[in-house]
Coordinates of C-alpha atoms in Angstrom, one line a residue:
M1 CA 54.7 -40.7 23.4
E2 CA 57.5 -42.5 21.1
K3 CA 55.5 -45.3 20.8
A4 CA 52.3 -43.4 19.7
L5 CA 54.1 -41.0 17.2
K6 CA 55.8 -44.5 15.4
Y7 CA 52.2 -45.9 15.1
I8 CA 50.8 -43.1 13.7
H9 CA 53.7 -42.4 11.3
H10 CA 52.8 -45.9 9.9
S11 CA 49.0 -46.3 10.2
S12 CA 47.2 -43.1 9.5
P13 CA 45.9 -41.4 6.2
F14 CA 47.0 -38.0 7.7
E15 CA 50.5 -39.1 7.7
P16 CA 51.8 -36.9 5.0
L17 CA 50.3 -34.2 7.0
Y18 CA 52.1 -35.4 10.2
L19 CA 55.2 -35.7 8.6
F20 CA 55.4 -32.4 7.3
L21 CA 54.8 -31.1 10.6
M22 CA 57.1 -33.1 12.4
S23 CA 60.1 -32.5 9.9
S24 CA 62.2 -30.1 11.4
P25 CA 64.0 -31.1 14.7
G26 CA 62.2 -28.0 16.8
S27 CA 58.7 -29.2 15.9
T28 CA 56.7 -31.0 18.4
Y29 CA 53.4 -32.8 18.4
R30 CA 51.2 -30.2 19.6
L31 CA 51.7 -27.9 16.6
L32 CA 49.3 -30.3 14.6
F33 CA 46.3 -29.1 16.5
P34 CA 47.0 -25.2 16.2
S35 CA 47.7 -25.8 12.3
F36 CA 44.5 -27.5 11.8
L37 CA 42.8 -24.8 13.5
I38 CA 44.2 -21.9 11.4
G39 CA 43.3 -24.1 8.4
W40 CA 39.7 -24.5 9.6
T41 CA 39.4 -20.8 10.3
L42 CA 40.9 -19.6 7.0
L43 CA 38.6 -22.3 4.8
N44 CA 35.4 -21.3 6.7
L45 CA 36.1 -17.5 6.5
F46 CA 36.6 -17.9 2.5
Q47 CA 33.8 -20.0 2.1
A48 CA 31.7 -17.5 4.2
A49 CA 32.4 -14.8 2.2
W50 CA 32.5 -16.3 -1.5
V51 CA 29.3 -18.7 -1.5
E52 CA 26.0 -17.4 -1.5
L53 CA 23.5 -17.9 1.3
A54 CA 21.5 -21.3 2.0
H55 CA 17.6 -20.7 2.1
D56 CA 17.2 -20.7 5.8
E57 CA 20.2 -18.4 6.3
A58 CA 18.4 -15.7 4.1
Y59 CA 15.3 -16.4 6.1
Y60 CA 17.1 -15.9 9.5
W61 CA 18.5 -12.7 7.8
T62 CA 15.1 -11.1 7.7
W63 CA 14.7 -12.0 11.3
S64 CA 17.7 -9.8 11.9
L65 CA 15.8 -6.8 10.2
F66 CA 13.3 -7.0 13.0
P67 CA 14.7 -7.2 16.6
A68 CA 12.7 -9.2 19.0
W69 CA 12.4 -11.1 21.9
G70 CA 11.4 -14.0 19.9
Y71 CA 10.2 -15.4 16.7
I72 CA 7.4 -18.0 15.6
E73 CA 10.0 -20.8 15.3
H74 CA 13.1 -20.0 17.4
P75 CA 14.4 -17.5 20.3
P76 CA 16.0 -14.9 19.5
M77 CA 19.6 -15.3 19.7
V78 CA 20.3 -16.6 15.8
A79 CA 18.8 -13.0 14.5
L80 CA 20.9 -11.2 17.0
W81 CA 23.9 -13.3 15.9
I82 CA 23.4 -12.0 12.3
K83 CA 22.7 -8.6 13.4
A84 CA 26.0 -8.3 15.3
G85 CA 28.1 -9.8 12.2
T86 CA 26.4 -7.5 9.9
S87 CA 27.4 -4.6 11.8
I88 CA 30.8 -5.8 11.2
F89 CA 30.7 -6.9 7.5
H90 CA 28.6 -6.5 4.5
G91 CA 27.0 -9.3 2.3
E92 CA 27.4 -12.9 2.9
L93 CA 30.3 -12.7 5.4
G94 CA 28.3 -10.4 7.7
V95 CA 25.6 -13.1 7.9
R96 CA 28.2 -15.8 8.7
F97 CA 31.0 -13.8 10.5
L98 CA 30.2 -14.9 13.9
T99 CA 29.3 -18.5 13.0
V100 CA 32.9 -18.8 11.6
I101 CA 34.4 -17.4 14.7
A102 CA 32.2 -19.6 16.8
S103 CA 33.2 -22.5 15.2
T104 CA 36.8 -22.2 15.7
L105 CA 36.1 -21.4 19.3
V106 CA 33.9 -24.3 20.1
I107 CA 36.6 -26.8 18.9
W108 CA 39.4 -24.9 20.6
L109 CA 37.3 -25.2 23.9
W110 CA 36.6 -28.9 23.1
A111 CA 40.2 -29.6 22.7
R112 CA 41.0 -27.7 26.0
M113 CA 38.5 -29.9 27.7
L114 CA 40.3 -32.7 26.4
S115 CA 43.3 -31.6 27.9
F116 CA 44.8 -31.4 24.2
K117 CA 45.4 -35.3 24.3
D118 CA 45.7 -36.9 20.9
P119 CA 45.1 -34.0 18.7
L120 CA 45.0 -36.3 15.5
L121 CA 42.3 -38.2 16.5
L122 CA 40.3 -35.2 17.8
I123 CA 41.0 -33.4 14.1
A124 CA 39.9 -37.0 12.4
L125 CA 36.5 -36.7 14.6
I126 CA 35.9 -33.2 13.5
S127 CA 37.1 -33.1 10.1
S128 CA 35.0 -36.1 9.1
N129 CA 32.0 -34.9 10.6
I130 CA 29.1 -33.4 8.1
L131 CA 27.4 -31.3 10.9
L132 CA 30.6 -29.6 11.9
N133 CA 31.9 -28.8 8.4
A134 CA 28.5 -27.5 7.4
G135 CA 28.2 -25.5 10.6
G136 CA 31.5 -24.0 10.1
F137 CA 30.3 -21.5 7.7
V138 CA 26.3 -21.9 7.4
T139 CA 24.5 -19.6 10.0
A140 CA 21.5 -21.6 11.6
P141 CA 20.3 -21.3 15.0
D142 CA 22.4 -24.4 15.9
S143 CA 25.4 -21.7 15.5
P144 CA 24.7 -19.9 18.6
L145 CA 23.6 -23.0 20.2
G146 CA 26.8 -25.0 19.4
L147 CA 28.7 -22.3 21.5
A148 CA 26.0 -22.2 24.1
V149 CA 26.0 -25.9 24.9
T150 CA 29.8 -26.0 24.9
C151 CA 29.7 -23.5 27.4
Y152 CA 27.2 -25.1 29.5
Y153 CA 29.0 -28.3 29.5
M154 CA 32.3 -26.4 30.5
A155 CA 29.8 -24.7 33.5
L156 CA 28.4 -28.1 34.4
R157 CA 32.0 -30.0 35.1
K158 CA 32.8 -27.0 37.2
Y159 CA 29.6 -27.1 39.2
M160 CA 29.8 -30.8 39.5
E161 CA 33.4 -30.4 40.8
A162 CA 32.4 -28.0 43.2
P163 CA 29.5 -25.8 43.1
T164 CA 31.0 -22.6 44.5
P165 CA 29.0 -19.0 43.6
K166 CA 31.3 -18.7 40.6
A167 CA 30.3 -22.0 39.3
V168 CA 26.6 -21.3 40.0
L169 CA 26.7 -18.0 38.1
F170 CA 28.7 -19.8 35.1
M171 CA 25.7 -22.3 35.2
V172 CA 23.1 -19.4 35.0
L173 CA 24.8 -17.7 32.2
S174 CA 25.2 -20.5 30.3
I175 CA 21.4 -22.0 30.7
T176 CA 20.4 -18.8 29.6
F177 CA 22.6 -18.7 26.5
V178 CA 21.2 -22.1 25.5
M179 CA 18.0 -21.2 26.1
Y180 CA 17.7 -18.1 24.2
S181 CA 19.5 -20.1 21.4
K182 CA 17.2 -22.9 20.5
Y183 CA 14.3 -24.6 22.6
H184 CA 16.1 -28.0 21.8
G185 CA 18.8 -26.9 24.4
A186 CA 16.0 -27.5 27.1
I187 CA 16.5 -31.1 26.4
V188 CA 20.2 -31.2 27.4
I189 CA 19.2 -29.2 30.7
L190 CA 16.4 -31.7 31.8
L191 CA 18.8 -34.6 31.3
T192 CA 21.3 -33.2 33.1
V193 CA 18.8 -33.1 36.1
M194 CA 17.5 -36.5 35.4
A195 CA 21.2 -37.9 35.4
N196 CA 21.6 -36.2 38.6
P197 CA 18.4 -36.3 40.6
S198 CA 20.5 -35.4 44.2
W199 CA 20.6 -31.9 42.6
L200 CA 17.0 -31.5 43.5
M201 CA 18.0 -31.4 47.4
R202 CA 20.7 -28.6 46.6
R203 CA 19.8 -25.1 47.7
S204 CA 22.2 -23.9 44.8
F205 CA 20.5 -25.8 42.4
W206 CA 17.0 -23.9 43.1
L207 CA 19.0 -20.6 43.1
M208 CA 20.4 -21.0 39.6
T209 CA 17.0 -22.4 38.3
L210 CA 15.1 -19.2 39.6
A211 CA 17.9 -16.9 38.5
S212 CA 17.8 -18.4 34.9
V213 CA 14.0 -18.2 34.8
V214 CA 14.2 -14.3 35.6
L215 CA 16.9 -14.0 32.8
Y216 CA 14.6 -16.0 30.6
L217 CA 11.6 -13.7 31.3
P218 CA 11.7 -11.5 28.5
H219 CA 11.2 -14.1 26.0
L220 CA 8.6 -15.8 28.0
W221 CA 6.8 -12.5 28.0
W222 CA 6.9 -12.4 24.2
L223 CA 5.7 -16.1 24.1
N224 CA 2.8 -15.3 25.9
S225 CA 1.9 -11.9 23.9
R226 CA 1.9 -14.1 20.7
G227 CA -0.1 -16.8 22.2
A228 CA 2.9 -19.1 22.7
D229 CA 3.0 -19.3 18.6
G230 CA 7.0 -19.9 18.9
I231 CA 7.1 -22.9 21.6
G232 CA 3.6 -24.4 20.2
F233 CA 5.4 -24.7 16.8
A234 CA 8.6 -26.0 18.0
L235 CA 6.7 -28.6 19.9
N236 CA 3.7 -29.6 17.9
G237 CA 4.0 -28.1 14.3
R238 CA 7.1 -30.3 13.1
F239 CA 5.7 -33.8 15.0
E240 CA 2.5 -33.7 13.1
G241 CA 1.7 -36.7 11.0
T242 CA 0.8 -40.7 11.2
P243 CA 3.2 -43.2 12.4
N244 CA 5.8 -44.2 9.7
I245 CA 8.4 -46.7 10.2
M246 CA 10.5 -45.0 7.3
N247 CA 10.9 -42.2 9.6
V248 CA 12.6 -44.1 12.1
L249 CA 15.0 -45.6 9.5
D250 CA 15.6 -42.2 8.0
Y251 CA 16.2 -41.1 11.6
L252 CA 18.9 -43.8 12.3
S253 CA 20.7 -43.7 9.1
G254 CA 20.8 -40.0 9.1
Q255 CA 22.6 -39.9 12.4
A256 CA 25.1 -42.8 11.3
I257 CA 25.7 -40.3 8.3
V258 CA 25.9 -37.1 9.9
M259 CA 28.3 -37.7 12.6
G260 CA 30.7 -39.4 10.2
P261 CA 29.9 -41.1 6.9
L262 CA 31.1 -44.6 7.1
S263 CA 32.8 -43.8 10.5
G264 CA 29.5 -42.8 12.1
L265 CA 28.5 -46.1 13.7
L266 CA 31.7 -46.4 15.3
I267 CA 31.8 -43.3 16.7
W268 CA 28.4 -44.2 18.3
Y269 CA 29.7 -47.5 19.3
A270 CA 32.8 -46.0 20.8
A271 CA 31.1 -43.0 22.8
L272 CA 28.6 -45.8 24.0
R273 CA 31.3 -48.1 25.0
H274 CA 33.2 -45.6 27.0
R275 CA 33.5 -46.7 30.6
R276 CA 34.5 -43.8 33.5
D277 CA 33.7 -44.1 37.2
N278 CA 33.1 -40.4 36.7
P279 CA 30.2 -38.4 37.6
Y280 CA 30.7 -35.9 35.0
E281 CA 31.3 -38.3 32.1
R282 CA 28.3 -40.5 33.3
T283 CA 26.1 -37.5 32.8
L284 CA 27.6 -37.0 29.4
K285 CA 26.7 -40.2 28.5
F286 CA 23.2 -40.2 29.9
I287 CA 22.8 -36.5 27.7
L288 CA 23.9 -38.4 24.8
A289 CA 21.8 -41.6 25.0
G290 CA 18.6 -39.4 26.2
I291 CA 18.9 -36.9 23.5
F292 CA 19.5 -39.9 20.8
L293 CA 16.4 -41.6 22.4
F294 CA 14.1 -38.6 22.5
F295 CA 14.3 -38.0 18.8
L296 CA 14.2 -41.4 18.2
G297 CA 10.8 -41.7 19.8
W298 CA 9.3 -38.7 18.1
S299 CA 10.3 -40.1 14.7
I300 CA 7.8 -42.4 14.9
Q301 CA 5.3 -39.6 14.5
G302 CA 7.0 -37.4 12.1
K303 CA 10.3 -36.7 10.1
M304 CA 13.1 -35.4 12.1
E305 CA 15.9 -33.2 10.9
A306 CA 19.4 -34.6 11.2
N307 CA 20.9 -31.5 12.9
W308 CA 18.2 -31.7 15.9
T309 CA 20.7 -33.8 17.6
A310 CA 23.6 -31.1 17.4
S311 CA 23.5 -30.4 21.0
A312 CA 24.9 -34.0 21.4
L313 CA 28.1 -33.5 19.4
F314 CA 30.2 -32.5 22.2
P315 CA 29.2 -35.6 24.4
L316 CA 29.5 -37.8 21.3
I317 CA 33.1 -36.7 20.2
Y318 CA 34.3 -36.5 24.2
L319 CA 33.2 -39.9 24.9
A320 CA 34.3 -41.6 21.4
H321 CA 37.8 -39.6 21.7
G322 CA 38.3 -41.2 25.3
F323 CA 37.4 -44.5 24.3
L324 CA 39.4 -44.6 20.8
S325 CA 42.8 -43.3 22.4
E326 CA 42.5 -46.2 24.8
R327 CA 42.0 -48.6 22.0
Q328 CA 44.3 -48.5 19.4
D329 CA 42.9 -51.2 17.3
L330 CA 39.7 -49.5 16.7
R331 CA 41.6 -46.2 16.6
K332 CA 43.5 -47.4 13.7
V333 CA 40.4 -48.5 11.8
F334 CA 38.8 -45.1 12.6
L335 CA 41.8 -43.1 11.5
W336 CA 41.9 -45.1 8.1
I337 CA 38.0 -44.2 7.3
A338 CA 38.2 -40.8 8.3
G339 CA 41.0 -39.8 6.1
P340 CA 38.9 -40.6 2.9
V341 CA 36.1 -39.2 4.3
T342 CA 37.6 -36.0 5.2
A343 CA 39.0 -35.6 1.7
C344 CA 35.9 -36.4 0.1
L345 CA 33.9 -33.5 2.4
L346 CA 36.9 -30.9 1.6
T347 CA 36.6 -31.5 -2.3
V348 CA 32.9 -30.9 -1.7
R349 CA 33.5 -27.8 -0.1
L350 CA 36.0 -26.7 -2.7
M351 CA 33.5 -27.4 -5.3
M352 CA 31.2 -24.7 -3.8
F353 CA 33.7 -22.1 -5.1
F354 CA 33.3 -22.7 -8.7
P355 CA 29.5 -22.4 -9.5
D356 CA 30.2 -22.3 -13.3
A357 CA 32.0 -26.0 -13.2
S358 CA 30.1 -29.2 -13.9
F359 CA 30.1 -31.6 -10.9
G360 CA 27.5 -33.9 -12.4
P361 CA 24.8 -34.7 -9.7
M362 CA 26.2 -32.4 -7.2
N363 CA 25.4 -29.5 -9.2
E364 CA 21.9 -29.9 -8.3
K365 CA 22.8 -30.5 -4.4
L366 CA 25.1 -27.0 -4.4
S367 CA 22.5 -25.0 -6.6
E368 CA 21.0 -23.6 -3.2
F369 CA 24.1 -21.9 -2.9
H370 CA 24.7 -20.4 -6.5
G371 CA 22.9 -18.2 -8.9
W372 CA 20.8 -16.5 -6.7
K373 CA 22.1 -13.1 -7.0
T374 CA 21.5 -13.1 -10.7
F375 CA 18.1 -14.8 -10.7
A376 CA 16.8 -12.4 -8.1
G377 CA 17.8 -9.4 -10.2
K378 CA 15.7 -11.0 -13.4
I379 CA 12.8 -11.2 -10.8
M380 CA 13.2 -7.7 -9.9
D381 CA 13.8 -6.3 -13.7
R382 CA 10.4 -8.4 -14.4
A383 CA 8.4 -6.6 -11.7
G384 CA 9.4 -3.2 -12.8
G385 CA 9.6 -1.5 -9.5
R386 CA 6.3 -3.5 -8.3
P387 CA 6.3 -5.4 -5.0
V388 CA 6.8 -9.0 -5.4
V389 CA 5.1 -11.9 -3.5
A390 CA 6.9 -15.1 -3.8
G391 CA 6.2 -18.8 -3.0
G392 CA 7.2 -19.7 0.6
Y393 CA 9.2 -18.1 3.0
Q394 CA 12.7 -19.7 1.7
L395 CA 12.2 -18.4 -1.9
A396 CA 10.7 -14.8 -0.5
S397 CA 13.6 -14.4 1.6
K398 CA 16.1 -15.3 -0.9
L399 CA 14.6 -13.0 -3.3
W400 CA 14.8 -10.3 -0.8
Y401 CA 18.2 -10.7 0.3
Y402 CA 19.7 -10.7 -3.3
G403 CA 17.1 -8.5 -4.8
G404 CA 17.3 -5.9 -2.4
E405 CA 13.4 -5.4 -2.0
Q406 CA 10.9 -6.6 0.6
V407 CA 9.4 -9.8 -0.8
M408 CA 6.8 -11.3 1.4
P409 CA 5.5 -15.2 0.7
L410 CA 2.6 -16.1 -0.5
N411 CA 2.0 -18.8 2.1
I412 CA -0.4 -20.8 0.2
S413 CA -0.9 -24.2 2.0
R414 CA 2.5 -23.7 3.5
R415 CA 3.4 -23.9 7.5
P416 CA 3.3 -20.6 9.5
N417 CA 6.2 -18.7 9.6
Q418 CA 7.6 -15.3 10.9
F419 CA 6.3 -13.4 8.0
D420 CA 2.7 -14.0 9.4
L421 CA 4.0 -11.8 12.4
T422 CA 4.8 -8.6 10.3
N423 CA 2.8 -6.1 8.7
G424 CA 4.5 -6.6 5.3
Y425 CA 0.9 -7.8 3.9
D426 CA -0.8 -4.6 5.0
E427 CA 1.5 -2.5 3.1
L428 CA 0.7 -4.7 -0.5
E429 CA -2.9 -4.2 0.2
G430 CA -4.7 -3.3 -3.0
R431 CA -1.1 -2.6 -4.6
S432 CA -0.2 -4.1 -8.1
V433 CA 2.2 -7.1 -7.4
L434 CA 4.3 -9.7 -9.5
L435 CA 3.5 -13.3 -8.1
V436 CA 6.1 -16.0 -8.3
D437 CA 5.5 -19.3 -7.2
Q438 CA 5.8 -23.1 -8.8
Y439 CA 2.2 -23.7 -8.1
L440 CA 0.5 -20.9 -10.2
L441 CA -1.1 -22.0 -13.7
G442 CA -0.6 -18.8 -15.6
G443 CA 1.9 -16.1 -16.3
D444 CA 5.3 -16.8 -17.6
T445 CA 8.1 -19.4 -16.8
M446 CA 11.4 -18.7 -15.2
V447 CA 13.7 -21.7 -13.9
S448 CA 15.2 -21.2 -10.4
P449 CA 19.0 -21.9 -10.1
T450 CA 17.7 -25.0 -8.3
G451 CA 16.2 -26.1 -11.6
I452 CA 12.4 -25.7 -10.4
P453 CA 10.2 -23.9 -13.2
L454 CA 8.7 -20.8 -11.4
R455 CA 5.4 -19.2 -12.7
V456 CA 5.5 -15.5 -12.8
Q457 CA 2.1 -13.8 -13.0
D458 CA 0.9 -10.0 -12.4
L459 CA -1.7 -9.6 -10.1
H460 CA -3.2 -5.9 -10.4
A461 CA -5.0 -5.9 -6.9
F462 CA -3.2 -7.9 -3.9
H463 CA -5.4 -8.8 -0.9
D464 CA -4.3 -10.5 1.9
W465 CA -6.7 -13.4 2.6
R466 CA -5.2 -15.0 5.7
A467 CA -7.1 -13.3 8.4
V468 CA -10.3 -14.5 6.4
K469 CA -12.0 -17.6 8.3
I470 CA -13.9 -20.0 6.3
S471 CA -16.3 -22.7 7.8
A472 CA -19.0 -24.8 6.7
V473 CA -22.3 -24.2 8.7
K474 CA -24.3 -26.7 6.7
I475 CA -22.9 -29.7 5.4
A476 CA -24.0 -33.1 5.0
S477 CA -21.6 -36.1 6.2
T478 CA -22.5 -38.4 3.5
F479 CA -22.5 -37.8 -0.5
H480 CA -23.5 -39.7 -3.5
K481 CA -20.4 -40.3 -5.9
D482 CA -19.7 -38.6 -9.0
R483 CA -22.7 -36.1 -8.3
Y484 CA -23.1 -32.5 -7.3
A485 CA -23.6 -31.6 -3.6
G486 CA -24.3 -28.5 -1.8
A487 CA -22.9 -26.8 1.3
T488 CA -23.6 -23.8 3.0
L489 CA -20.4 -21.7 4.0
S490 CA -19.8 -18.9 6.7
I491 CA -16.9 -16.4 5.7
V492 CA -16.0 -14.1 8.7
I493 CA -14.2 -10.9 7.6
P494 CA -12.1 -9.4 10.4
P495 CA -13.3 -5.9 11.6
G496 CA -11.3 -3.3 9.4
K497 CA -11.3 -5.4 6.3
V498 CA -13.7 -5.1 3.6
I499 CA -14.0 -7.3 0.5
M500 CA -14.6 -4.7 -2.6
P501 CA -15.8 -5.9 -5.6
P502 CA -13.1 -6.6 -8.4
G503 CA -12.4 -3.8 -10.6
P504 CA -12.2 -4.0 -14.4
E505 CA -8.4 -5.0 -14.6
D506 CA -8.6 -7.2 -11.5
H507 CA -9.0 -10.7 -11.0
P508 CA -12.1 -12.2 -9.9
I509 CA -12.4 -13.9 -6.5
F510 CA -12.6 -17.6 -6.6
I511 CA -14.3 -20.2 -4.0
S512 CA -13.0 -23.7 -4.6
A513 CA -13.3 -27.0 -3.0
D514 CA -11.3 -30.2 -3.1
F515 CA -11.8 -33.5 -1.5
R516 CA -8.3 -35.5 -0.4
D517 CA -8.0 -39.3 0.2
I518 CA -7.9 -39.7 4.0
E519 CA -5.5 -42.6 3.8
H520 CA -2.9 -41.3 1.1
N521 CA -3.6 -37.2 1.7
E522 CA -3.8 -37.2 -2.2
L523 CA -5.8 -34.5 -3.8
I524 CA -8.7 -36.4 -5.7
T525 CA -11.1 -33.7 -7.0
W526 CA -10.9 -29.8 -6.8
D527 CA -13.3 -27.3 -8.4
A528 CA -13.3 -23.6 -8.5
S529 CA -16.0 -21.2 -9.2
V530 CA -16.5 -17.4 -9.3
F531 CA -17.4 -15.8 -5.8
D532 CA -19.7 -13.3 -6.9
V533 CA -19.0 -10.2 -4.9
D534 CA -21.2 -7.3 -6.2
R535 CA -21.1 -4.8 -3.4
P536 CA -18.3 -4.4 -0.4
W537 CA -18.6 -7.3 1.9
Q538 CA -17.4 -7.4 5.6
D539 CA -18.3 -8.8 8.7
T540 CA -19.8 -12.3 8.0
V541 CA -20.9 -13.7 4.7
V542 CA -22.9 -16.7 4.2
H543 CA -22.4 -18.4 0.6
R544 CA -24.2 -21.7 -0.9
V545 CA -21.6 -23.6 -3.0
R546 CA -22.4 -26.7 -5.2
I547 CA -19.4 -29.0 -5.4
P548 CA -18.6 -32.0 -7.7
T549 CA -17.9 -35.4 -5.5
P550 CA -15.5 -37.9 -6.1
E551 CA -16.1 -40.8 -8.6
K552 CA -14.9 -43.6 -6.5
R553 CA -16.4 -44.3 -2.8
G554 CA -14.4 -43.8 0.3
V555 CA -13.8 -41.9 3.2
Y556 CA -12.4 -38.3 2.4
M557 CA -11.7 -34.8 3.9
L558 CA -13.4 -31.8 2.4
S559 CA -12.2 -28.5 2.6
F560 CA -13.1 -24.9 1.1
H561 CA -10.6 -22.0 0.0
L562 CA -10.9 -18.5 -1.4
S563 CA -8.4 -16.9 -3.5
E564 CA -7.8 -14.1 -6.6
L565 CA -6.4 -16.8 -8.5
Q566 CA -8.4 -19.9 -9.9
E567 CA -5.7 -22.4 -9.0
T568 CA -4.7 -21.3 -5.4
R569 CA -5.8 -21.7 -2.0
W570 CA -5.1 -18.3 0.0
A571 CA -7.9 -18.4 2.8
S572 CA -9.0 -22.0 3.8
S573 CA -11.5 -23.7 6.1
P574 CA -10.9 -26.6 8.6
S575 CA -11.1 -29.9 6.7
Y576 CA -14.2 -32.0 7.1
E577 CA -14.4 -35.8 7.1
V578 CA -17.2 -37.0 4.8
L579 CA -18.3 -40.4 3.5
V580 CA -18.9 -41.0 -0.1
K581 CA -20.7 -43.9 -1.3

């Protein structure tokens, strides 16, 4: 111990903190970790209470208003998480309270699983990690997942030591917790089984599998009742796209950065080089490598989010800690890197407490967390008591949270989200609303806190076009360039819905068509004309349109749209591949 203390004293960037804690004769080295944990918790609590919500936090808060067994993108745990927190505290602290508590608990459990060995190294690994710093106070599905997978890794160790009934029960509860938190957690469970194929011969394995499935049945029932919208989106919606090597490079660099800027590569190296003849640690390494390779493979097809590997954080830190604690040369290098990185991350976090200060380029990055309460108030004043329909789900959620009134998203050419499963649009049918979106062409301009100019426009009678289906029943596969071409469209109006002729103050209904370059997905030509509705229309309407073709030859994707604003697309047809010659 004396040798280690002397080493830390002369080599670590954390030396001032260490000397302070060790200055009195009665102090011991173990005071370091409790002191860090208290400081970590207090910082997260203050930040949770004082800093405005991120866009996605506001979105998940809307979920908590409508308790369900599932949501279109994730299982229900994050909504229950926020619901429980807001029942204790109001405001941002309520949304984030359980996240702060869970963050502290997770770190303590990690230290306990490491037998509180080398706390300075563990503190450096945690405090220099971007995901753990952000996850300390920002609520997302990864918040309950972090606690859930920690419980799972604890249960896994107990089960691998001895598959007792108590260990099996712990595994069942932790697996259920993981699966109700985020679908990504299933990867951890699958990799565990792959690393231990002999489990397939165990009666206890099949017992805990059956019990976990039974406990998960309510969510499976919800998925079935919704046509598996949720898990279908999780598996397919995020991975659509063409192969792109830049996505792979972005994923690799992102993993090196979020696990510790500058020190990330060293952490990954240390974790993968860790050698122990221990079934539990071999399983952790298999899980770590499996998660990394799984998303690396998917990154070829689409862009990966850096936080999707969050369930690998414990194996990464556990294994890296074990390796670095035995390699004093690399430990010294890591501590020297982690010190400045931690100082930079702490500086950024402290900057978030001063929204009116000027921090140069950082102001733009921090704008998601500041100014939205004031901006939402201005939007609500402009609406004058009318409902607001705003941009995508993030903007709508942010205005709803800080404006105090329900706001629905326009969902113009955007991916499906939880708002699509609510009856909020039915409540707006035929009412005068205020539209807020950056893609509108008319109305006034208001600049959002993120610096994006938003157009604000009145709409005298709102109609929900999402359920209206458009398809081309007669369309040529080849067009001549720079001419007009014809197409016959079928417009299917759902039962119970009627398209009424626009009133004197209403916007006319437009039907538009656009050609997109198939190689670059760029909009090449776009044309809109008034959709003449002179009588109430319902069921199926057949409509003939004339559209201008592109000036250049090539292969294009042609699609058709309906809306009440000329420049928007509220109901869209499938895309049709056509040749322009």
